[in-house]
CSV table of N, CA and C in Angstrom, one decimal:
chain,number,residue,atom,x,y,z
G,1,MET,N,21.0,15.8,-26.7
G,1,MET,CA,20.2,15.6,-25.5
G,1,MET,C,21.6,15.2,-24.4
G,2,LYS,N,22.1,16.1,-24.6
G,2,LYS,CA,23.4,16.2,-23.2
G,2,LYS,C,22.4,16.9,-22.4
G,3,GLY,N,21.3,17.6,-21.9
G,3,GLY,CA,20.5,18.3,-21.1
G,3,GLY,C,19.8,17.1,-20.4
G,4,LYS,N,19.4,16.3,-20.5
G,4,LYS,CA,18.6,14.7,-20.4
G,4,LYS,C,19.7,13.9,-19.8
G,5,ALA,N,19.4,13.0,-18.8
G,5,ALA,CA,20.2,12.5,-18.4
G,5,ALA,C,19.4,11.0,-18.4
G,6,LYS,N,20.8,10.1,-18.4
G,6,LYS,CA,21.0,9.2,-19.3
G,6,LYS,C,20.4,8.0,-18.4
G,7,ALA,N,18.7,7.1,-19.0
G,7,ALA,CA,19.2,6.5,-17.9
G,7,ALA,C,19.9,5.7,-17.7
G,8,LYS,N,20.5,4.7,-16.8
G,8,LYS,CA,21.0,3.7,-16.4
G,8,LYS,C,21.0,2.0,-17.5
G,9,GLU,N,21.7,1.3,-17.6
G,9,GLU,CA,21.4,0.6,-18.9
G,9,GLU,C,21.9,-0.7,-17.5
G,10,PRO,N,20.6,-1.9,-16.9
G,10,PRO,CA,20.6,-2.5,-16.6
G,10,PRO,C,21.4,-3.5,-16.8
G,11,SER,N,22.3,-4.7,-16.0
G,11,SER,CA,23.4,-5.8,-15.6
G,11,SER,C,22.8,-6.5,-16.6
G,12,GLY,N,23.4,-7.9,-17.5
G,12,GLY,CA,23.0,-9.1,-17.7
G,12,GLY,C,22.0,-9.7,-16.7
G,13,VAL,N,22.7,-9.5,-15.4
G,13,VAL,CA,22.5,-10.3,-14.4
G,13,VAL,C,21.2,-9.8,-13.7
G,14,SER,N,21.5,-8.5,-14.1
G,14,SER,CA,20.1,-7.3,-13.8
G,14,SER,C,18.9,-8.1,-13.7
G,15,LYS,N,18.7,-8.3,-15.1
G,15,LYS,CA,17.5,-8.7,-15.4
G,15,LYS,C,17.2,-9.4,-16.0
G,16,PHE,N,18.3,-10.6,-15.9
G,16,PHE,CA,17.7,-12.3,-16.0
G,16,PHE,C,17.2,-12.6,-14.0
G,17,PHE,N,17.9,-11.8,-13.4
G,17,PHE,CA,17.2,-11.7,-11.6
G,17,PHE,C,15.8,-11.3,-12.3
G,18,GLY,N,15.5,-9.8,-12.9
G,18,GLY,CA,14.0,-9.2,-12.9
G,18,GLY,C,13.3,-10.4,-12.6
G,19,GLU,N,13.6,-11.0,-14.4
G,19,GLU,CA,12.5,-12.0,-15.0
G,19,GLU,C,12.7,-13.2,-13.9
G,20,LEU,N,13.3,-13.7,-13.5
G,20,LEU,CA,12.9,-14.6,-12.6
G,20,LEU,C,12.7,-14.6,-12.1
G,21,ALA,N,12.2,-13.8,-11.5
G,21,ALA,CA,11.6,-13.3,-10.1
G,21,ALA,C,10.6,-13.0,-10.8
G,22,ASN,N,10.1,-12.1,-11.7
G,22,ASN,CA,9.6,-12.1,-11.5
G,22,ASN,C,7.7,-13.1,-12.4
G,23,ARG,N,8.7,-13.7,-13.1
G,23,ARG,CA,7.9,-15.2,-13.4
G,23,ARG,C,7.2,-15.9,-12.2
G,24,THR,N,9.0,-16.4,-11.2
G,24,THR,CA,8.4,-17.0,-10.2
G,24,THR,C,7.2,-16.3,-9.6
G,25,SER,N,7.6,-15.6,-9.2
G,25,SER,CA,6.6,-15.2,-8.1
G,25,SER,C,4.6,-14.5,-9.0
G,26,LEU,N,4.6,-15.2,-10.2
G,26,LEU,CA,3.6,-14.7,-10.8
G,26,LEU,C,3.1,-17.0,-10.8
G,27,ALA,N,3.9,-17.7,-11.1
G,27,ALA,CA,4.0,-19.1,-10.7
G,27,ALA,C,3.4,-19.1,-9.0
G,28,ALA,N,3.9,-18.3,-8.5
G,28,ALA,CA,4.0,-19.1,-7.1
G,28,ALA,C,2.8,-18.5,-7.2
G,29,GLY,N,1.8,-17.7,-6.9
G,29,GLY,CA,0.4,-17.1,-7.5
G,29,GLY,C,-0.3,-17.4,-6.8
G,30,ARG,N,-0.5,-18.7,-7.9
G,30,ARG,CA,-1.5,-19.5,-8.9
G,30,ARG,C,-1.5,-20.2,-7.5
G,31,ALA,N,-3.1,-20.9,-8.0
G,31,ALA,CA,-4.2,-22.1,-7.1
G,31,ALA,C,-2.8,-22.9,-8.0
G,32,SER,N,-2.8,-23.2,-9.2
G,32,SER,CA,-1.9,-24.2,-9.6
G,32,SER,C,-1.3,-24.6,-8.4
G,33,THR,N,0.0,-23.9,-8.7
G,33,THR,CA,1.3,-24.2,-7.6
G,33,THR,C,0.7,-24.2,-6.2
G,34,PHE,N,-0.3,-24.0,-5.6
G,34,PHE,CA,-0.4,-24.0,-4.1
G,34,PHE,C,-1.4,-25.4,-3.7
G,35,ILE,N,-1.7,-26.3,-4.7
G,35,ILE,CA,-2.4,-27.9,-5.4
G,35,ILE,C,-0.9,-28.5,-5.1
G,36,ILE,N,0.0,-28.3,-6.3
G,36,ILE,CA,1.0,-29.0,-6.1
G,36,ILE,C,2.3,-29.3,-4.4
G,37,ALA,N,1.9,-28.1,-3.7
G,37,ALA,CA,2.7,-27.4,-3.3
G,37,ALA,C,2.2,-28.9,-2.0
G,38,ALA,N,0.5,-28.5,-2.0
G,38,ALA,CA,-0.4,-29.2,-1.4
G,38,ALA,C,0.0,-30.7,-1.2
G,39,SER,N,0.3,-30.8,-2.5
G,39,SER,CA,0.0,-32.5,-2.5
G,39,SER,C,2.0,-32.7,-2.5
G,40,ILE,N,2.6,-32.2,-2.1
G,40,ILE,CA,3.7,-33.3,-2.1
G,40,ILE,C,4.1,-33.1,-0.8
G,41,VAL,N,3.1,-31.9,0.7
G,41,VAL,CA,3.2,-32.6,1.8
G,41,VAL,C,2.5,-33.6,2.1
G,42,ILE,N,1.2,-33.4,1.0
G,42,ILE,CA,0.3,-34.9,1.7
G,42,ILE,C,1.2,-36.4,1.6
G,43,VAL,N,1.0,-36.6,0.3
G,43,VAL,CA,2.2,-37.3,-0.5
G,43,VAL,C,3.6,-37.7,0.2
G,44,TRP,N,3.7,-36.9,1.2
G,44,TRP,CA,4.8,-36.9,2.1
G,44,TRP,C,4.9,-37.6,3.4
G,45,ALA,N,3.4,-37.2,4.1
G,45,ALA,CA,3.1,-37.4,4.8
G,45,ALA,C,2.0,-38.8,5.0
G,46,VAL,N,1.5,-39.4,4.2
G,46,VAL,CA,1.2,-40.9,3.6
G,46,VAL,C,2.1,-41.1,3.8
G,47,SER,N,3.5,-40.9,2.9
G,47,SER,CA,4.9,-42.1,2.9
G,47,SER,C,5.4,-42.9,4.5
G,48,GLY,N,5.0,-42.1,5.7
G,48,GLY,CA,5.4,-41.6,6.3
G,48,GLY,C,5.6,-43.6,7.5
G,49,PRO,N,4.4,-44.0,6.7
G,49,PRO,CA,5.2,-45.4,7.9
G,49,PRO,C,5.6,-46.2,6.6
G,50,LEU,N,5.6,-45.9,5.3
G,50,LEU,CA,6.4,-46.2,4.5
G,50,LEU,C,7.5,-46.5,4.8
G,51,PHE,N,8.1,-45.6,5.3
G,51,PHE,CA,9.6,-45.0,5.7
G,51,PHE,C,10.2,-44.9,7.4
G,52,GLY,N,8.8,-45.7,8.2
G,52,GLY,CA,8.9,-46.1,9.9
G,52,GLY,C,8.9,-44.5,10.0
G,53,PHE,N,8.5,-43.3,9.5
G,53,PHE,CA,8.7,-41.9,10.4
G,53,PHE,C,10.2,-42.0,10.7
G,54,SER,N,11.0,-42.0,10.0
G,54,SER,CA,12.3,-42.1,10.3
G,54,SER,C,13.4,-40.6,10.1
G,55,ASP,N,14.2,-40.7,10.4
G,55,ASP,CA,14.9,-39.6,10.8
G,55,ASP,C,15.1,-39.0,8.6
G,56,THR,N,15.6,-39.5,8.4
G,56,THR,CA,15.2,-40.0,6.7
G,56,THR,C,14.1,-39.2,5.9
G,57,TRP,N,13.5,-39.0,6.7
G,57,TRP,CA,12.1,-39.4,5.9
G,57,TRP,C,11.9,-37.2,6.5
G,58,GLN,N,11.9,-36.8,7.6
G,58,GLN,CA,11.8,-36.2,8.0
G,58,GLN,C,12.6,-34.9,7.3
G,59,LEU,N,14.0,-35.2,7.5
G,59,LEU,CA,15.2,-35.0,7.3
G,59,LEU,C,14.8,-33.8,5.3
G,60,VAL,N,13.9,-35.2,4.7
G,60,VAL,CA,13.4,-34.9,3.4
G,60,VAL,C,12.6,-33.3,3.4
G,61,ILE,N,11.1,-33.6,3.7
G,61,ILE,CA,10.7,-32.8,3.8
G,61,ILE,C,11.2,-30.5,4.2
G,62,ASN,N,11.7,-31.4,5.5
G,62,ASN,CA,12.6,-29.6,6.3
G,62,ASN,C,13.6,-29.8,5.1
G,63,THR,N,14.8,-29.7,4.7
G,63,THR,CA,15.4,-29.6,3.7
G,63,THR,C,14.7,-29.5,2.4
G,64,GLY,N,13.6,-29.6,2.1
G,64,GLY,CA,13.5,-29.0,0.6
G,64,GLY,C,12.3,-27.4,0.5
G,65,THR,N,11.6,-28.2,2.2
G,65,THR,CA,10.5,-26.4,2.4
G,65,THR,C,11.6,-25.0,3.4
G,66,THR,N,12.6,-25.9,3.8
G,66,THR,CA,13.9,-24.1,3.8
G,66,THR,C,14.2,-24.0,2.4
G,67,ILE,N,14.8,-24.6,1.8
G,67,ILE,CA,15.8,-23.8,0.8
G,67,ILE,C,14.4,-23.7,-0.4
G,68,VAL,N,13.0,-24.1,-0.3
G,68,VAL,CA,12.3,-22.8,-1.0
G,68,VAL,C,12.2,-21.8,-0.3
G,69,THR,N,12.1,-22.1,1.1
G,69,THR,CA,11.5,-20.7,1.6
G,69,THR,C,12.7,-19.6,1.5
G,70,PHE,N,13.9,-20.4,1.6
G,70,PHE,CA,15.3,-19.5,1.2
G,70,PHE,C,14.9,-18.3,0.2
G,71,LEU,N,14.8,-19.0,-0.6
G,71,LEU,CA,15.1,-18.9,-2.3
G,71,LEU,C,14.1,-18.6,-2.1
G,72,MET,N,12.7,-18.4,-1.7
G,72,MET,CA,11.6,-17.4,-1.6
G,72,MET,C,11.5,-16.2,-1.3
G,73,VAL,N,12.2,-15.9,-0.1
G,73,VAL,CA,12.1,-14.3,0.5
G,73,VAL,C,12.9,-13.5,-0.7
G,74,PHE,N,14.2,-14.0,-1.6
G,74,PHE,CA,14.8,-13.2,-1.9
G,74,PHE,C,13.6,-12.8,-3.4
G,75,LEU,N,12.7,-13.6,-3.8
G,75,LEU,CA,12.5,-13.4,-5.0
G,75,LEU,C,11.4,-12.8,-4.0
G,76,ILE,N,10.1,-12.9,-3.6
G,76,ILE,CA,9.3,-11.7,-2.8
G,76,ILE,C,10.0,-10.6,-2.3
G,77,GLN,N,10.8,-10.5,-1.8
G,77,GLN,CA,11.1,-8.9,-2.0
G,77,GLN,C,12.1,-8.3,-2.4
G,78,ASN,N,11.9,-8.9,-3.6
G,78,ASN,CA,12.7,-8.2,-5.1
G,78,ASN,C,11.4,-7.7,-5.6
G,79,SER,N,10.1,-8.4,-6.2
G,79,SER,CA,8.7,-8.4,-6.4
G,79,SER,C,8.5,-6.9,-5.7
G,80,GLN,N,8.5,-6.8,-3.8
G,80,GLN,CA,7.5,-6.2,-3.1
G,80,GLN,C,9.0,-5.1,-3.2
G,81,ASN,N,10.0,-4.9,-3.4
G,81,ASN,CA,10.6,-3.9,-3.8
G,81,ASN,C,10.6,-3.1,-5.3
G,82,ARG,N,10.0,-3.9,-6.2
G,82,ARG,CA,9.9,-3.7,-7.2
G,82,ARG,C,8.3,-2.3,-7.3
G,83,ASP,N,7.0,-3.7,-7.1
G,83,ASP,CA,6.1,-2.4,-6.5
G,83,ASP,C,6.1,-1.6,-6.3
G,84,SER,N,6.4,-1.4,-4.7
G,84,SER,CA,7.1,-0.4,-4.0
G,84,SER,C,7.5,0.9,-4.9
G,85,ALA,N,8.8,0.6,-5.7
G,85,ALA,CA,9.1,2.1,-6.6
G,85,ALA,C,8.3,2.1,-7.4
G,86,ALA,N,7.7,1.4,-8.0
G,86,ALA,CA,6.7,1.4,-8.9
G,86,ALA,C,5.6,2.6,-8.4
G,87,ILE,N,5.0,2.4,-6.9
G,87,ILE,CA,3.8,2.8,-6.9
G,87,ILE,C,4.4,4.2,-6.5
G,88,GLN,N,6.0,4.4,-5.8
G,88,GLN,CA,6.0,5.7,-5.5
G,88,GLN,C,6.4,6.4,-7.2
G,89,VAL,N,7.2,6.1,-7.8
G,89,VAL,CA,7.2,7.0,-8.6
G,89,VAL,C,5.5,8.1,-9.2
G,90,LYS,N,4.5,6.4,-9.5
G,90,LYS,CA,2.7,7.2,-9.7
G,90,LYS,C,2.4,8.3,-8.4
G,91,LEU,N,2.8,8.1,-6.6
G,91,LEU,CA,2.4,8.9,-6.9
G,91,LEU,C,3.0,10.0,-5.9
G,92,ASP,N,4.6,9.9,-6.4
G,92,ASP,CA,5.1,11.2,-7.1
G,92,ASP,C,4.5,11.7,-8.2
G,93,GLU,N,4.4,11.4,-9.1
G,93,GLU,CA,4.2,12.2,-10.0
G,93,GLU,C,2.5,12.6,-10.3
G,94,LEU,N,1.8,11.7,-9.4
G,94,LEU,CA,0.1,12.6,-9.2
G,94,LEU,C,0.3,13.9,-8.9
G,95,ILE,N,1.2,14.2,-7.1
G,95,ILE,CA,1.8,15.2,-6.3
G,95,ILE,C,1.8,15.9,-7.5
G,96,ARG,N,3.4,15.7,-8.3
G,96,ARG,CA,4.1,16.7,-9.5
G,96,ARG,C,3.0,17.8,-10.0
G,97,VAL,N,1.5,16.7,-10.5
G,97,VAL,CA,1.2,17.5,-11.0
G,97,VAL,C,-0.3,17.6,-10.5
G,98,GLY,N,-0.6,17.8,-9.5
G,98,GLY,CA,-1.7,17.7,-8.9
G,98,GLY,C,-1.4,19.0,-8.4
G,99,ALA,N,-2.9,19.2,-7.1
G,99,ALA,CA,-2.3,20.8,-6.1
G,99,ALA,C,-2.3,20.2,-4.7
G,100,ALA,N,-1.2,18.9,-4.6
G,100,ALA,CA,-0.1,18.5,-3.6
G,100,ALA,C,0.5,19.0,-3.2
G,101,ARG,N,1.4,19.5,-2.2
G,101,ARG,CA,2.3,20.5,-2.4
G,101,ARG,C,4.5,19.1,-2.7
G,102,ASN,N,4.2,19.9,-4.0
G,102,ASN,CA,5.6,18.8,-4.3
G,102,ASN,C,6.5,19.0,-3.3
G,103,SER,N,7.1,19.3,-2.1
G,103,SER,CA,8.2,19.7,-1.3
G,103,SER,C,8.0,17.9,-1.0
G,104,LEU,N,6.7,17.4,-1.0
G,104,LEU,CA,6.5,16.0,-0.3
G,104,LEU,C,7.3,14.8,-1.1
G,105,VAL,N,7.4,15.4,-2.9
G,105,VAL,CA,8.0,14.4,-3.5
G,105,VAL,C,9.4,14.0,-2.9
G,106,GLY,N,9.1,12.8,-3.0
G,106,GLY,CA,10.8,11.9,-2.8
G,106,GLY,C,11.1,11.8,-1.2
G,107,ILE,N,9.4,12.0,-0.1
G,107,ILE,CA,10.1,11.7,1.3
G,107,ILE,C,10.3,10.3,1.6
G,108,GLU,N,10.2,9.6,0.6
G,108,GLU,CA,10.6,8.1,1.1
G,108,GLU,C,11.7,8.1,1.6
G,109,HIS,N,13.2,8.7,1.1
G,109,HIS,CA,14.3,8.4,2.0
G,109,HIS,C,14.8,9.3,3.4
G,110,LEU,N,13.7,9.9,3.4
G,110,LEU,CA,13.7,10.8,4.7
G,110,LEU,C,14.3,9.2,5.8
G,111,THR,N,14.6,9.5,7.2
G,111,THR,CA,14.2,8.8,8.2
G,111,THR,C,13.4,8.9,8.4
G,112,ASP,N,13.3,7.7,9.0
G,112,ASP,CA,11.5,7.2,10.7
G,112,ASP,C,11.3,8.5,11.0
G,113,ASP,N,12.3,9.3,11.9
G,113,ASP,CA,12.1,10.6,12.5
G,113,ASP,C,11.4,11.4,12.1
G,114,GLU,N,12.3,12.1,10.8
G,114,GLU,CA,11.9,13.2,9.4
G,114,GLU,C,10.1,12.6,9.0
G,115,ILE,N,10.1,11.6,8.8
G,115,ILE,CA,8.9,11.2,8.3
G,115,ILE,C,8.0,11.0,9.3
G,116,GLU,N,7.7,10.8,10.2
G,116,GLU,CA,7.1,11.4,11.0
G,116,GLU,C,6.8,12.3,11.5
G,117,ASP,N,7.4,13.2,11.8
G,117,ASP,CA,7.3,14.7,12.1
G,117,ASP,C,6.5,15.5,11.0
G,118,LEU,N,6.6,15.1,9.6
G,118,LEU,CA,6.1,15.4,8.7
G,118,LEU,C,4.9,14.5,8.7
G,119,ARG,N,4.4,13.9,9.4
G,119,ARG,CA,3.5,13.1,9.5
G,119,ARG,C,1.9,13.8,10.5
G,120,GLY,N,3.0,14.1,11.0
G,120,GLY,CA,2.6,14.8,12.9
G,120,GLY,C,1.7,15.8,11.9
G,121,LYS,N,2.6,16.7,11.1
G,121,LYS,CA,2.2,18.4,10.7
G,121,LYS,C,1.1,18.0,10.5
G,122,CYS,N,1.0,17.2,8.7
G,122,CYS,CA,0.3,16.9,7.5
G,122,CYS,C,-1.3,16.5,8.8
G,123,GLU,N,-0.8,15.9,9.9
G,123,GLU,CA,-2.3,15.6,10.2
G,123,GLU,C,-3.1,17.0,11.3
G,124,ALA,N,-2.3,17.7,11.7
G,124,ALA,CA,-2.4,19.0,12.4
G,124,ALA,C,-3.0,19.7,11.6
G,125,ARG,N,-2.6,19.7,10.1
G,125,ARG,CA,-2.8,21.0,9.5
G,125,ARG,C,-4.4,19.9,9.0
G,126,ALA,N,-5.0,18.3,8.9
G,126,ALA,CA,-5.5,18.6,8.2
G,126,ALA,C,-7.2,18.6,9.7
G,127,ARG,N,-6.2,18.2,10.6
G,127,ARG,CA,-7.7,19.1,11.2
G,127,ARG,C,-8.1,20.0,11.9
G,128,ALA,N,-6.9,21.3,11.4
G,128,ALA,CA,-7.3,22.3,11.9
G,128,ALA,C,-8.3,22.7,10.4
G,129,GLU,N,-8.0,22.3,9.2
G,129,GLU,CA,-8.8,22.4,8.0
G,129,GLU,C,-10.3,21.8,8.1
G,130,LYS,N,-10.3,20.3,9.7
G,130,LYS,CA,-11.7,19.9,9.2
G,130,LYS,C,-12.4,20.9,10.8
G,131,SER,N,-12.0,21.4,11.3
G,131,SER,CA,-12.2,22.5,11.6
G,131,SER,C,-12.4,24.0,11.7
G,132,ALA,N,-11.5,24.4,10.5
G,132,ALA,CA,-12.4,25.3,9.9
G,132,ALA,C,-13.7,25.2,8.8
G,133,ASP,N,-13.5,23.7,7.9
G,133,ASP,CA,-15.1,23.6,7.8
G,133,ASP,C,-16.3,23.5,8.6
G,134,LYS,N,-15.6,23.3,9.7
G,134,LYS,CA,-16.9,22.9,10.9
G,134,LYS,C,-17.6,24.9,11.1
G,135,SER,N,-16.1,25.5,11.3
G,135,SER,CA,-16.8,26.7,11.2
G,135,SER,C,-17.5,27.4,10.2
G,136,VAL,N,-17.2,26.9,9.2
G,136,VAL,CA,-18.0,27.5,7.8
G,136,VAL,C,-19.3,27.3,8.0
G,137,ASP,N,-19.5,26.0,8.3
G,137,ASP,CA,-21.0,25.5,8.0
G,137,ASP,C,-21.5,25.8,8.9
G,138,LYS,N,-21.7,26.5,10.1
G,138,LYS,CA,-22.3,27.1,10.2
G,138,LYS,C,-22.5,28.6,10.3
G,139,THR,N,-22.2,29.1,9.3
G,139,THR,CA,-22.6,31.2,9.2
G,139,THR,C,-23.6,30.0,8.2
G,140,PRO,N,-24.7,32.0,8.0
G,140,PRO,CA,-25.3,31.4,7.8
G,140,PRO,C,-25.6,31.8,6.1
G,141,ALA,N,-24.7,32.4,5.7
G,141,ALA,CA,-24.1,32.0,4.2
G,141,ALA,C,-23.4,30.6,3.9
G,142,ARG,N,-23.2,29.9,4.5
G,142,ARG,CA,-23.2,28.5,3.9
G,142,ARG,C,-24.8,27.6,3.9
G,143,ARG,N,-25.5,28.1,4.9
G,143,ARG,CA,-26.4,27.2,4.8
G,143,ARG,C,-27.2,28.3,3.8
G,144,ALA,N,-27.3,29.3,3.4
G,144,ALA,CA,-27.9,30.0,2.2
G,144,ALA,C,-27.5,29.3,0.7
G,145,ALA,N,-26.2,29.2,0.8
G,145,ALA,CA,-25.5,29.0,-0.7
G,145,ALA,C,-26.0,27.3,-0.4
G,146,GLU,N,-26.0,26.4,0.4
G,146,GLU,CA,-26.7,24.5,0.6
G,146,GLU,C,-28.3,25.2,0.0
G,147,LYS,N,-28.7,25.9,0.6
G,147,LYS,CA,-30.9,25.8,0.0
G,147,LYS,C,-30.6,26.3,-1.4
G,148,VAL,N,-29.7,27.0,-2.0
G,148,VAL,CA,-30.1,27.6,-3.0
G,148,VAL,C,-29.4,26.3,-3.9
G,149,ALA,N,-28.0,25.6,-3.8
G,149,ALA,CA,-28.1,24.5,-4.3
G,149,ALA,C,-28.8,22.9,-4.5
G,150,ASN,N,-29.4,23.0,-3.4
G,150,ASN,CA,-30.6,21.9,-3.5
G,150,ASN,C,-31.9,22.6,-4.6
C-alpha cells in the first residue's frame, strides 16, 4: 500500500467538535427548538412588568442572545464548510467521470479573479455553442431529420 495516500486521522478535538456541530445544527433546525426559543423570549417579555423593565431584566436577554449567537456562528460555519466540501467532492467526481473538462476539478482553490476569468470563458463558449446550434437548426438536413424523428 505504499502507492496509496494515507488519509490523515482527525484529532480527538476535531472529532468532538465535528460531532457537536453536527448534533447542534440538527437540533437547531427543528421546529421544537424554535418554539422553545420563542417561548423564552415571550416569558422574558411578559416578565418585564414584574421586574420593572430594569436594566438587569434587559441585560439577561441581551447577554443570553449574544452568547447563543456567538457560539452558533462557529457551529453554522463548520456545518457550511463540511457541506460545501462534500458538494465540491461530488461535483469533482462527476466532472472526472463525465464528459466535462477535467481541468475544472479543484478550481475552488483559485483566486476570485481566476475564477471570474474561467466563468467568462465558459459563458463565451456556451454562447458560441448556442449560436452554432441555432445555425444548425436552420439547415435543410436538420429539418429533414426532425421530420423523420417525428
